[in-house]
């Protein structure tokens, strides 16, 4: 799988997790058979999570379609996500549940890794005949 496809796939997965987190912050519940994940009422967190998720998903689609200008948009979406997660982590760390803190730390690491892959892919020369 090419680096570009890896970055796109990771952004889709990350976007989905932000969608789920946003749902949980509207008192959502996710039954998992032996247990149920219970959310809490935090609509401002939902707005932020859905915005980040939407930007990541849009960047993944633009990347997959090889739309001109997708590179800077992708970097912006990842940067926005990283900053948003840092803000969320700073709020959550002051009294959040352990699961919320673990999610923030994990998704932050994932976003940073995705950004690193994207930057590395941008430095790699394209084979002749691809992308003109």
C-alpha positions as YAML, in Angstrom:
chain: A
units: angstrom
residues:
- id: 1
  name: UNK
  ca: [0.00, 0.00, 0.00]
- id: 2
  name: UNK
  ca: [1.40, 3.41, -0.96]
- id: 3
  name: UNK
  ca: [2.08, 6.04, 1.67]
- id: 4
  name: UNK
  ca: [-0.72, 8.18, 0.26]
- id: 5
  name: UNK
  ca: [-3.21, 5.33, 0.62]
- id: 6
  name: UNK
  ca: [-1.96, 4.63, 4.15]
- id: 7
  name: UNK
  ca: [-2.46, 8.26, 5.11]
- id: 8
  name: UNK
  ca: [-5.95, 8.26, 3.60]
- id: 9
  name: UNK
  ca: [-6.92, 5.03, 5.35]
- id: 10
  name: UNK
  ca: [-5.63, 6.29, 8.69]
- id: 11
  name: UNK
  ca: [-7.55, 9.56, 8.31]
- id: 12
  name: UNK
  ca: [-10.78, 7.64, 7.61]
- id: 13
  name: UNK
  ca: [-10.26, 5.51, 10.73]
- id: 14
  name: UNK
  ca: [-9.44, 8.59, 12.80]
- id: 15
  name: UNK
  ca: [-12.51, 10.40, 11.43]
- id: 16
  name: UNK
  ca: [-14.73, 7.48, 12.41]
- id: 17
  name: UNK
  ca: [-13.38, 7.54, 15.97]
- id: 18
  name: UNK
  ca: [-14.16, 11.26, 16.19]
- id: 19
  name: UNK
  ca: [-17.69, 10.54, 14.98]
- id: 20
  name: UNK
  ca: [-18.15, 7.90, 17.66]
- id: 21
  name: UNK
  ca: [-16.68, 10.17, 20.34]
- id: 22
  name: UNK
  ca: [-19.05, 12.94, 19.28]
- id: 23
  name: UNK
  ca: [-22.00, 10.57, 19.50]
- id: 24
  name: UNK
  ca: [-20.94, 9.46, 22.98]
- id: 25
  name: UNK
  ca: [-20.77, 13.11, 24.08]
- id: 26
  name: UNK
  ca: [-24.50, 13.37, 23.34]
- id: 27
  name: UNK
  ca: [-25.25, 10.75, 26.02]
- id: 28
  name: UNK
  ca: [-24.81, 8.07, 23.40]
- id: 29
  name: UNK
  ca: [-24.65, 4.40, 24.27]
- id: 30
  name: UNK
  ca: [-22.86, 1.64, 22.40]
- id: 31
  name: UNK
  ca: [-23.84, -1.91, 23.40]
- id: 32
  name: UNK
  ca: [-20.91, -4.31, 23.02]
- id: 33
  name: UNK
  ca: [-22.61, -7.53, 24.06]
- id: 34
  name: UNK
  ca: [-21.06, -8.10, 27.49]
- id: 35
  name: UNK
  ca: [-20.97, -4.40, 28.33]
- id: 36
  name: UNK
  ca: [-22.25, -1.05, 27.16]
- id: 37
  name: UNK
  ca: [-20.18, 2.07, 26.64]
- id: 38
  name: UNK
  ca: [-22.04, 5.01, 28.18]
- id: 39
  name: UNK
  ca: [-21.39, 8.56, 27.05]
- id: 40
  name: UNK
  ca: [-21.95, 11.83, 28.79]
- id: 41
  name: UNK
  ca: [-23.64, 15.10, 27.88]
- id: 42
  name: UNK
  ca: [-20.95, 17.41, 26.46]
- id: 43
  name: UNK
  ca: [-22.34, 19.02, 23.28]
- id: 44
  name: UNK
  ca: [-19.36, 21.41, 22.84]
- id: 45
  name: UNK
  ca: [-17.08, 18.36, 22.66]
- id: 46
  name: UNK
  ca: [-19.39, 16.84, 20.05]
- id: 47
  name: UNK
  ca: [-19.10, 19.94, 17.86]
- id: 48
  name: UNK
  ca: [-15.30, 19.88, 18.04]
- id: 49
  name: UNK
  ca: [-15.07, 16.12, 17.44]
- id: 50
  name: UNK
  ca: [-17.45, 16.16, 14.49]
- id: 51
  name: UNK
  ca: [-15.66, 19.14, 12.96]
- id: 52
  name: UNK
  ca: [-12.28, 17.41, 13.25]
- id: 53
  name: UNK
  ca: [-13.75, 14.17, 11.92]
- id: 54
  name: UNK
  ca: [-15.36, 15.95, 8.97]
- id: 55
  name: UNK
  ca: [-12.12, 17.70, 8.05]
- id: 56
  name: UNK
  ca: [-10.16, 14.44, 8.24]
- id: 57
  name: UNK
  ca: [-12.73, 12.61, 6.14]
- id: 58
  name: UNK
  ca: [-12.77, 15.41, 3.55]
- id: 59
  name: UNK
  ca: [-8.97, 15.34, 3.41]
- id: 60
  name: UNK
  ca: [-9.00, 11.58, 2.94]
- id: 61
  name: UNK
  ca: [-11.47, 11.86, 0.05]
- id: 62
  name: UNK
  ca: [-9.54, 14.70, -1.60]
- id: 63
  name: UNK
  ca: [-6.34, 12.69, -1.25]
- id: 64
  name: UNK
  ca: [-7.91, 9.55, -2.68]
- id: 65
  name: UNK
  ca: [-9.25, 11.52, -5.65]
- id: 66
  name: UNK
  ca: [-5.84, 13.19, -6.12]
- id: 67
  name: UNK
  ca: [-7.45, 16.61, -6.15]
- id: 68
  name: UNK
  ca: [-4.93, 19.42, -6.72]
- id: 69
  name: UNK
  ca: [-4.35, 21.22, -3.43]
- id: 70
  name: UNK
  ca: [-5.26, 18.18, -1.35]
- id: 71
  name: UNK
  ca: [-1.79, 18.13, 0.23]
- id: 72
  name: UNK
  ca: [-2.04, 21.47, 2.04]
- id: 73
  name: UNK
  ca: [-5.66, 20.75, 3.01]
- id: 74
  name: UNK
  ca: [-4.59, 17.41, 4.48]
- id: 75
  name: UNK
  ca: [-1.80, 19.04, 6.47]
- id: 76
  name: UNK
  ca: [-4.25, 21.66, 7.71]
- id: 77
  name: UNK
  ca: [-6.84, 19.05, 8.72]
- id: 78
  name: UNK
  ca: [-4.24, 17.01, 10.59]
- id: 79
  name: UNK
  ca: [-2.83, 20.13, 12.26]
- id: 80
  name: UNK
  ca: [-6.30, 21.28, 13.27]
- id: 81
  name: UNK
  ca: [-7.03, 17.83, 14.66]
- id: 82
  name: UNK
  ca: [-3.79, 17.78, 16.66]
- id: 83
  name: UNK
  ca: [-4.44, 21.21, 18.15]
- id: 84
  name: UNK
  ca: [-8.07, 20.30, 18.89]
- id: 85
  name: UNK
  ca: [-7.06, 17.09, 20.65]
- id: 86
  name: UNK
  ca: [-4.47, 18.93, 22.72]
- id: 87
  name: UNK
  ca: [-7.15, 21.41, 23.80]
- id: 88
  name: UNK
  ca: [-9.53, 18.53, 24.57]
- id: 89
  name: UNK
  ca: [-6.84, 16.68, 26.50]
- id: 90
  name: UNK
  ca: [-6.06, 19.76, 28.59]
- id: 91
  name: UNK
  ca: [-9.74, 20.01, 29.52]
- id: 92
  name: UNK
  ca: [-10.20, 16.27, 30.05]
- id: 93
  name: UNK
  ca: [-7.04, 15.83, 32.12]
- id: 94
  name: UNK
  ca: [-8.38, 18.13, 34.83]
- id: 95
  name: UNK
  ca: [-11.14, 15.74, 35.81]
- id: 96
  name: UNK
  ca: [-12.05, 13.51, 32.94]
- id: 97
  name: UNK
  ca: [-12.67, 9.83, 33.03]
- id: 98
  name: UNK
  ca: [-9.72, 7.55, 32.42]
- id: 99
  name: UNK
  ca: [-11.24, 6.29, 29.16]
- id: 100
  name: UNK
  ca: [-11.50, 9.87, 27.84]
- id: 101
  name: UNK
  ca: [-7.87, 10.57, 28.69]
- id: 102
  name: UNK
  ca: [-6.75, 7.32, 27.06]
- id: 103
  name: UNK
  ca: [-8.72, 8.17, 23.91]
- id: 104
  name: UNK
  ca: [-7.23, 11.66, 23.69]
- id: 105
  name: UNK
  ca: [-3.66, 10.40, 24.16]
- id: 106
  name: UNK
  ca: [-4.18, 7.56, 21.67]
- id: 107
  name: UNK
  ca: [-5.80, 9.69, 18.96]
- id: 108
  name: UNK
  ca: [-3.15, 12.37, 19.46]
- id: 109
  name: UNK
  ca: [-0.43, 9.79, 18.83]
- id: 110
  name: UNK
  ca: [-2.32, 8.50, 15.79]
- id: 111
  name: UNK
  ca: [-2.74, 11.98, 14.32]
- id: 112
  name: UNK
  ca: [0.94, 12.80, 14.86]
- id: 113
  name: UNK
  ca: [1.94, 9.50, 13.23]
- id: 114
  name: UNK
  ca: [-0.39, 10.21, 10.29]
- id: 115
  name: UNK
  ca: [1.10, 13.68, 9.92]
- id: 116
  name: UNK
  ca: [4.58, 12.15, 9.94]
- id: 117
  name: UNK
  ca: [3.60, 9.69, 7.21]
- id: 118
  name: UNK
  ca: [2.07, 12.49, 5.16]
- id: 119
  name: UNK
  ca: [5.19, 14.64, 5.45]
- id: 120
  name: UNK
  ca: [7.40, 11.69, 4.52]
- id: 121
  name: UNK
  ca: [5.21, 10.91, 1.50]
- id: 122
  name: UNK
  ca: [5.47, 14.52, 0.37]
- id: 123
  name: UNK
  ca: [9.27, 14.30, 0.34]
- id: 124
  name: UNK
  ca: [9.36, 11.11, -1.74]
- id: 125
  name: UNK
  ca: [9.75, 11.66, -5.48]
- id: 126
  name: UNK
  ca: [6.91, 10.35, -7.63]
- id: 127
  name: UNK
  ca: [7.71, 7.70, -10.22]
- id: 128
  name: UNK
  ca: [7.82, 9.02, -13.79]
- id: 129
  name: UNK
  ca: [4.43, 9.20, -15.47]
- id: 130
  name: UNK
  ca: [2.39, 9.52, -12.26]
- id: 131
  name: UNK
  ca: [0.66, 12.78, -11.62]
- id: 132
  name: UNK
  ca: [2.12, 14.48, -14.65]
...
